[in-house]
Structures are given as structure tokens and as C-alpha cells.
Amino acid sequence: DVKVTQSSRYLVKRTGEKVFLECVQDMDHENMFWYRQDPGLGLRLIYFSYDVKMKEKGDIPEGYSVSREKKERFSLILESASTNQTSMYLCASSLTGSIEQFFGPGTRLTVL
Amino acid sequence: SQQGEEDPQALSIQEGENATMNCSYKTSINNLQWYRQNSGRGLVHLILIRSNEREKHSGRLRVTLDTSKKSSSLLITASRAADTASYFCATDRGGYQKVTFGTGTKLQVIP
């Protein structure tokens, strides 16, 4: 079974802090994704990566950056957290050639 | 921009009844998927239907796709309390497997 893990289920940070959200998958998937989920807005793609050190902006990249130094790990970075980044963050991965995505359990981030 | 819009936003039914939720999208697609999300958890893939398919079944799930109307429906037959979850459609237009998710239908199945 594909397993996607995220470093924290719940996280509380203060405005202006630098925040790292980590995602690890164990099935050698090439593609990895970061989404945020907000009520009434569904899932919105922040960034995705289709290979090590490769990244592409999604629909809402502002205020975020990402890092993919190893194939299994995809990090989302909030350079200076703001209250409007309070959200549920979901990581996913997929195999090249397959459209099905496998999701982690999510990190609920609160920025005070 | 949101590609998929689910309808209804929320649905409450009795156990044993069928649940139908719909997804409409705006542009041509390669594939359409349905995912389930239990409260506060990640999404789980349920079923994929390709643009050249019209209907697909998986267990108690039946998905239809009408590309002329740019819409899909997900039918869950003989619902169970464990089906209580949010259901999302997701569309793609090819490329780097980038998919666009809808806003979801929240289904409650009352025992």
C-alpha cells in the first residue's frame, strides 16, 4: 500500500514565523503535490513537483515555497506565516502515467 | 479557478437509500475521478472514468459521464453509515497529472 505521511496533524504558529510542512511517500512516486483545503473552496493546488529539484507553481503559490531534494520528500515552506494561511494542508503523490493521487492525512495549521 | 462544481453541497439520507451527487465542469477533460474524504482526513481515490467512457461501476458505486453536458454523477447504492463523508470530483486535461478538484458534496447517512 502506498503510504503518504505528513509531519504533523495539528500545528499552531504565530504570525511572521517560518513554517515547514513535511511530506514523505514510500512508493517511489515521481509526482508530489501540496494543496490547501478551505470550507467552500475545495482543494486548491499550491505547488507540485514531477521530479527531484523540479517544481511548478499551482493555482495559489503566493506566500509559499517548496523544496524537493529527495524523491520521497516534498516540503512546503511558509516564509512568513500570516493568519490567512490558517488552513488544512494536504500532500499527495502519484506515479507518472497514472492520474490517481494518494493523499496524506493532512496538517491542520492555525496561524495566530 | 475551480473546474468542478459538485451538487448538492450537502445531502442527508437514511441508511439503505441511494445517494446521487453530481459534478459539472467547464472545459474539456481527459479523465474525471471521484474521491472520498472522511472528516478531517486525507482524500481516498474511489473511481476514475475516462473521457471516452460513459459509465463505470465499482462495487456499490456507479459513475456516469456526459461530455456533451460536461457533467458526471456518482451514485452510491444501498448506503451505509460508513459512507458518511465528503465526495469530490477531480478533472484533468493531461500534462503532468495536474488535477483540479471541485468543492465537494457532504454526505450524511443516518443509521
mmCIF file of C-alpha atoms in Angstrom:
data_model
loop_
_atom_site.group_PDB
_atom_site.id
_atom_site.type_symbol
_atom_site.label_atom_id
_atom_site.label_comp_id
_atom_site.label_asym_id
_atom_site.label_seq_id
_atom_site.Cartn_x
_atom_site.Cartn_y
_atom_site.Cartn_z
ATOM 1 C CA ASP A 1 0.000 0.000 0.000
ATOM 2 C CA VAL A 2 1.113 3.494 -0.792
ATOM 3 C CA LYS A 3 1.723 5.496 2.286
ATOM 4 C CA VAL A 4 1.932 9.250 2.379
ATOM 5 C CA THR A 5 2.801 10.731 5.742
ATOM 6 C CA GLN A 6 2.791 14.316 6.914
ATOM 7 C CA SER A 7 4.950 15.521 9.756
ATOM 8 C CA SER A 8 2.168 16.930 11.935
ATOM 9 C CA ARG A 9 -1.604 16.507 12.206
ATOM 10 C CA TYR A 10 -2.044 19.808 14.016
ATOM 11 C CA LEU A 11 0.239 22.824 14.135
ATOM 12 C CA VAL A 12 -0.132 26.223 15.786
ATOM 13 C CA LYS A 13 2.222 29.013 14.768
ATOM 14 C CA ARG A 14 2.466 32.762 15.255
ATOM 15 C CA THR A 15 2.266 35.423 12.572
ATOM 16 C CA GLY A 16 5.646 36.007 10.968
ATOM 17 C CA GLU A 17 7.099 32.614 11.855
ATOM 18 C CA LYS A 18 8.713 30.432 9.219
ATOM 19 C CA VAL A 19 6.781 27.182 8.939
ATOM 20 C CA PHE A 20 7.874 23.890 7.427
ATOM 21 C CA LEU A 21 5.385 21.208 6.474
ATOM 22 C CA GLU A 22 6.948 17.901 5.539
ATOM 23 C CA CYS A 23 5.538 15.143 3.375
ATOM 24 C CA VAL A 24 7.063 11.740 2.734
ATOM 25 C CA GLN A 25 5.853 8.987 0.420
ATOM 26 C CA ASP A 26 7.212 5.468 0.340
ATOM 27 C CA MET A 27 6.228 4.229 -3.121
ATOM 28 C CA ASP A 28 8.811 5.878 -5.347
ATOM 29 C CA HIS A 29 6.274 8.234 -6.935
ATOM 30 C CA GLU A 30 7.662 10.869 -9.244
ATOM 31 C CA ASN A 31 4.898 13.430 -8.721
ATOM 32 C CA MET A 32 4.109 15.175 -5.470
ATOM 33 C CA PHE A 33 1.581 17.896 -4.702
ATOM 34 C CA TRP A 34 0.659 20.365 -1.990
ATOM 35 C CA TYR A 35 -2.927 21.555 -1.630
ATOM 36 C CA ARG A 36 -4.753 23.692 0.838
ATOM 37 C CA GLN A 37 -8.363 23.000 1.680
ATOM 38 C CA ASP A 38 -10.748 25.649 2.912
ATOM 39 C CA PRO A 39 -14.510 25.417 3.509
ATOM 40 C CA GLY A 40 -16.488 26.237 0.384
ATOM 41 C CA LEU A 41 -13.352 26.425 -1.761
ATOM 42 C CA GLY A 42 -12.431 22.776 -2.050
ATOM 43 C CA LEU A 43 -8.814 21.833 -2.687
ATOM 44 C CA ARG A 44 -6.542 24.362 -4.313
ATOM 45 C CA LEU A 45 -3.151 23.433 -5.694
ATOM 46 C CA ILE A 46 -0.241 25.374 -4.226
ATOM 47 C CA TYR A 47 2.770 23.703 -5.848
ATOM 48 C CA PHE A 48 3.634 20.427 -7.442
ATOM 49 C CA SER A 49 6.797 18.608 -8.377
ATOM 50 C CA TYR A 50 7.317 15.985 -11.055
ATOM 51 C CA ASP A 51 10.931 15.175 -10.237
ATOM 52 C CA VAL A 52 13.652 15.830 -7.712
ATOM 53 C CA LYS A 53 14.583 19.526 -7.622
ATOM 54 C CA MET A 54 11.749 20.314 -10.071
ATOM 55 C CA LYS A 55 8.768 22.387 -9.040
ATOM 56 C CA GLU A 56 5.827 24.055 -10.708
ATOM 57 C CA LYS A 57 3.502 26.708 -9.367
ATOM 58 C CA GLY A 58 -0.073 25.719 -8.858
ATOM 59 C CA ASP A 59 -3.061 27.993 -8.616
ATOM 60 C CA ILE A 60 -2.181 29.775 -5.376
ATOM 61 C CA PRO A 61 1.627 29.820 -4.853
ATOM 62 C CA GLU A 62 1.848 33.281 -3.294
ATOM 63 C CA GLY A 63 3.310 33.205 0.195
ATOM 64 C CA TYR A 64 4.615 29.654 -0.199
ATOM 65 C CA SER A 65 7.723 27.924 -1.454
ATOM 66 C CA VAL A 66 8.648 24.268 -1.774
ATOM 67 C CA SER A 67 11.680 22.036 -1.693
ATOM 68 C CA ARG A 68 12.239 18.616 -3.189
ATOM 69 C CA GLU A 69 15.784 17.444 -2.513
ATOM 70 C CA LYS A 70 14.913 13.754 -2.407
ATOM 71 C CA LYS A 71 12.354 11.840 -4.409
ATOM 72 C CA GLU A 72 10.365 10.726 -1.381
ATOM 73 C CA ARG A 73 10.162 14.074 0.380
ATOM 74 C CA PHE A 74 8.342 17.255 -0.563
ATOM 75 C CA SER A 75 8.394 20.202 1.817
ATOM 76 C CA LEU A 76 6.078 23.187 1.891
ATOM 77 C CA ILE A 77 7.507 26.364 3.399
ATOM 78 C CA LEU A 78 5.613 29.374 4.634
ATOM 79 C CA GLU A 79 8.320 32.032 4.693
ATOM 80 C CA SER A 80 6.402 34.363 6.997
ATOM 81 C CA ALA A 81 3.158 32.869 8.196
ATOM 82 C CA SER A 82 0.051 35.012 8.107
ATOM 83 C CA THR A 83 -3.408 34.452 9.568
ATOM 84 C CA ASN A 84 -4.902 33.929 6.110
ATOM 85 C CA GLN A 85 -2.731 30.837 5.775
ATOM 86 C CA THR A 86 -4.707 29.116 8.508
ATOM 87 C CA SER A 87 -5.991 26.055 6.663
ATOM 88 C CA MET A 88 -5.842 22.313 6.174
ATOM 89 C CA TYR A 89 -2.804 21.359 4.105
ATOM 90 C CA LEU A 90 -2.856 18.127 2.132
ATOM 91 C CA CYS A 91 0.058 16.431 0.458
ATOM 92 C CA ALA A 92 -0.398 13.901 -2.341
ATOM 93 C CA SER A 93 1.710 11.813 -4.670
ATOM 94 C CA SER A 94 1.213 9.971 -7.928
ATOM 95 C CA LEU A 95 3.107 7.804 -10.343
ATOM 96 C CA THR A 96 3.985 9.227 -13.727
ATOM 97 C CA GLY A 97 1.475 7.850 -16.212
ATOM 98 C CA SER A 98 -1.202 7.466 -13.542
ATOM 99 C CA ILE A 99 -3.684 10.158 -12.712
ATOM 100 C CA GLU A 100 -4.699 8.714 -9.333
ATOM 101 C CA GLN A 101 -3.326 10.643 -6.386
ATOM 102 C CA PHE A 102 -2.585 9.248 -2.943
ATOM 103 C CA PHE A 103 -3.110 11.639 -0.077
ATOM 104 C CA GLY A 104 -1.596 12.075 3.333
ATOM 105 C CA PRO A 105 -3.806 12.621 6.403
ATOM 106 C CA GLY A 106 -3.409 16.390 6.290
ATOM 107 C CA THR A 107 -1.955 19.037 8.587
ATOM 108 C CA ARG A 108 -4.345 21.498 10.156
ATOM 109 C CA LEU A 109 -2.343 24.702 10.549
ATOM 110 C CA THR A 110 -3.512 27.579 12.698
ATOM 111 C CA VAL A 111 -1.661 30.878 12.492
ATOM 112 C CA LEU A 112 -2.340 33.211 15.411
ATOM 113 C CA SER B 1 -10.170 28.544 -10.996
ATOM 114 C CA GLN B 2 -12.402 25.726 -9.906
ATOM 115 C CA GLN B 3 -13.026 23.249 -12.674
ATOM 116 C CA GLY B 4 -15.523 21.041 -10.907
ATOM 117 C CA GLU B 5 -18.620 22.059 -9.024
ATOM 118 C CA GLU B 6 -20.487 19.438 -7.060
ATOM 119 C CA ASP B 7 -24.179 19.463 -6.449
ATOM 120 C CA PRO B 8 -25.724 19.306 -3.934
ATOM 121 C CA GLN B 9 -23.344 20.840 -1.420
ATOM 122 C CA ALA B 10 -24.853 18.656 1.297
ATOM 123 C CA LEU B 11 -27.044 15.570 1.299
ATOM 124 C CA SER B 12 -28.656 13.679 4.160
ATOM 125 C CA ILE B 13 -30.239 10.266 3.610
ATOM 126 C CA GLN B 14 -31.308 7.205 5.570
ATOM 127 C CA GLU B 15 -29.186 4.096 5.618
ATOM 128 C CA GLY B 16 -30.177 1.786 2.767
ATOM 129 C CA GLU B 17 -31.192 4.604 0.427
ATOM 130 C CA ASN B 18 -29.266 5.545 -2.687
ATOM 131 C CA ALA B 19 -27.196 8.728 -2.803
ATOM 132 C CA THR B 20 -26.589 10.654 -6.002
ATOM 133 C CA MET B 21 -24.217 13.559 -6.343
ATOM 134 C CA ASN B 22 -23.328 15.493 -9.452
ATOM 135 C CA CYS B 23 -20.282 17.247 -10.800
ATOM 136 C CA SER B 24 -20.187 19.837 -13.551
ATOM 137 C CA TYR B 25 -17.057 21.166 -15.179
ATOM 138 C CA LYS B 26 -16.233 23.910 -17.631
ATOM 139 C CA THR B 27 -13.641 22.755 -20.155
ATOM 140 C CA SER B 28 -12.845 19.531 -21.989
ATOM 141 C CA ILE B 29 -11.191 16.854 -19.900
ATOM 142 C CA ASN B 30 -9.098 13.720 -20.240
ATOM 143 C CA ASN B 31 -10.344 11.965 -17.119
ATOM 144 C CA LEU B 32 -12.691 12.502 -14.216
ATOM 145 C CA GLN B 33 -12.129 10.973 -10.818
ATOM 146 C CA TRP B 34 -14.155 10.758 -7.639
ATOM 147 C CA TYR B 35 -12.548 10.885 -4.200
ATOM 148 C CA ARG B 36 -13.923 10.445 -0.696
ATOM 149 C CA GLN B 37 -12.757 12.344 2.377
ATOM 150 C CA ASN B 38 -13.686 11.256 5.854
ATOM 151 C CA SER B 39 -13.897 14.087 8.365
ATOM 152 C CA GLY B 40 -10.529 15.706 8.979
ATOM 153 C CA ARG B 41 -8.613 13.173 6.903
ATOM 154 C CA GLY B 42 -6.948 12.933 3.506
ATOM 155 C CA LEU B 43 -8.741 12.015 0.313
ATOM 156 C CA VAL B 44 -9.106 8.463 -0.926
ATOM 157 C CA HIS B 45 -9.481 7.631 -4.600
ATOM 158 C CA LEU B 46 -12.748 5.874 -5.471
ATOM 159 C CA ILE B 47 -13.056 5.598 -9.227
ATOM 160 C CA LEU B 48 -11.765 7.044 -12.484
ATOM 161 C CA ILE B 49 -13.696 7.438 -15.712
ATOM 162 C CA ARG B 50 -12.039 8.407 -18.967
ATOM 163 C CA SER B 51 -13.480 10.920 -21.388
ATOM 164 C CA ASN B 52 -14.338 8.175 -23.891
ATOM 165 C CA GLU B 53 -16.298 6.167 -21.305
ATOM 166 C CA ARG B 54 -19.915 6.776 -20.386
ATOM 167 C CA GLU B 55 -20.427 4.602 -17.337
ATOM 168 C CA LYS B 56 -18.334 2.729 -14.844
ATOM 169 C CA HIS B 57 -19.083 0.536 -11.834
ATOM 170 C CA SER B 58 -17.111 -0.386 -8.753
ATOM 171 C CA GLY B 59 -18.924 -2.306 -6.046
ATOM 172 C CA ARG B 60 -21.792 -0.097 -4.856
ATOM 173 C CA LEU B 61 -20.522 2.863 -6.882
ATOM 174 C CA ARG B 62 -21.771 3.822 -10.301
ATOM 175 C CA VAL B 63 -20.294 6.752 -12.178
ATOM 176 C CA THR B 64 -21.620 8.266 -15.368
ATOM 177 C CA LEU B 65 -20.004 10.846 -17.599
ATOM 178 C CA ASP B 66 -21.726 13.042 -20.169
ATOM 179 C CA THR B 67 -19.072 15.021 -22.014
ATOM 180 C CA SER B 68 -21.651 16.859 -24.103
ATOM 181 C CA LYS B 69 -23.143 18.311 -20.904
ATOM 182 C CA LYS B 70 -19.771 18.458 -19.140
ATOM 183 C CA SER B 71 -21.152 16.613 -16.168
ATOM 184 C CA SER B 72 -20.718 13.457 -14.147
ATOM 185 C CA SER B 73 -22.736 11.751 -11.460
ATOM 186 C CA LEU B 74 -21.750 9.428 -8.650
ATOM 187 C CA LEU B 75 -24.379 7.016 -7.367
ATOM 188 C CA ILE B 76 -23.853 5.116 -4.131
ATOM 189 C CA THR B 77 -26.383 2.332 -3.802
ATOM 190 C CA ALA B 78 -27.663 0.867 -0.528
ATOM 191 C CA SER B 79 -25.826 3.484 1.524
ATOM 192 C CA ARG B 80 -24.280 2.692 4.895
ATOM 193 C CA ALA B 81 -23.411 4.896 7.852
ATOM 194 C CA ALA B 82 -19.749 4.364 6.929
ATOM 195 C CA ASP B 83 -20.386 6.184 3.632
ATOM 196 C CA THR B 84 -20.750 9.413 5.600
ATOM 197 C CA ALA B 85 -18.014 11.611 4.125
ATOM 198 C CA SER B 86 -17.366 14.390 1.657
ATOM 199 C CA TYR B 87 -17.111 13.435 -2.006
ATOM 200 C CA PHE B 88 -15.059 15.347 -4.541
ATOM 201 C CA CYS B 89 -14.791 15.150 -8.281
ATOM 202 C CA ALA B 90 -11.454 15.886 -9.904
ATOM 203 C CA THR B 91 -10.723 16.578 -13.557
ATOM 204 C CA ASP B 92 -7.567 16.745 -15.608
ATOM 205 C CA ARG B 93 -6.609 17.811 -19.094
ATOM 206 C CA GLY B 94 -3.455 15.767 -19.368
ATOM 207 C CA GLY B 95 0.074 17.009 -18.785
ATOM 208 C CA TYR B 96 1.874 16.458 -15.501
ATOM 209 C CA GLN B 97 -1.079 14.719 -13.888
ATOM 210 C CA LYS B 98 -2.289 18.027 -12.555
ATOM 211 C CA VAL B 99 -5.884 17.673 -11.467
ATOM 212 C CA THR B 100 -8.438 20.227 -10.378
ATOM 213 C CA PHE B 101 -10.786 19.376 -7.537
ATOM 214 C CA GLY B 102 -14.317 20.556 -7.025
ATOM 215 C CA THR B 103 -15.778 21.937 -3.831
ATOM 216 C CA GLY B 104 -17.325 18.659 -2.692
ATOM 217 C CA THR B 105 -20.644 17.183 -1.571
ATOM 218 C CA LYS B 106 -21.014 16.422 2.109
ATOM 219 C CA LEU B 107 -22.993 13.211 2.527
ATOM 220 C CA GLN B 108 -24.549 12.159 5.798
ATOM 221 C CA VAL B 109 -26.028 8.682 6.063
ATOM 222 C CA ILE B 110 -28.289 8.333 9.077
ATOM 223 C CA PRO B 111 -28.370 4.861 10.675
#
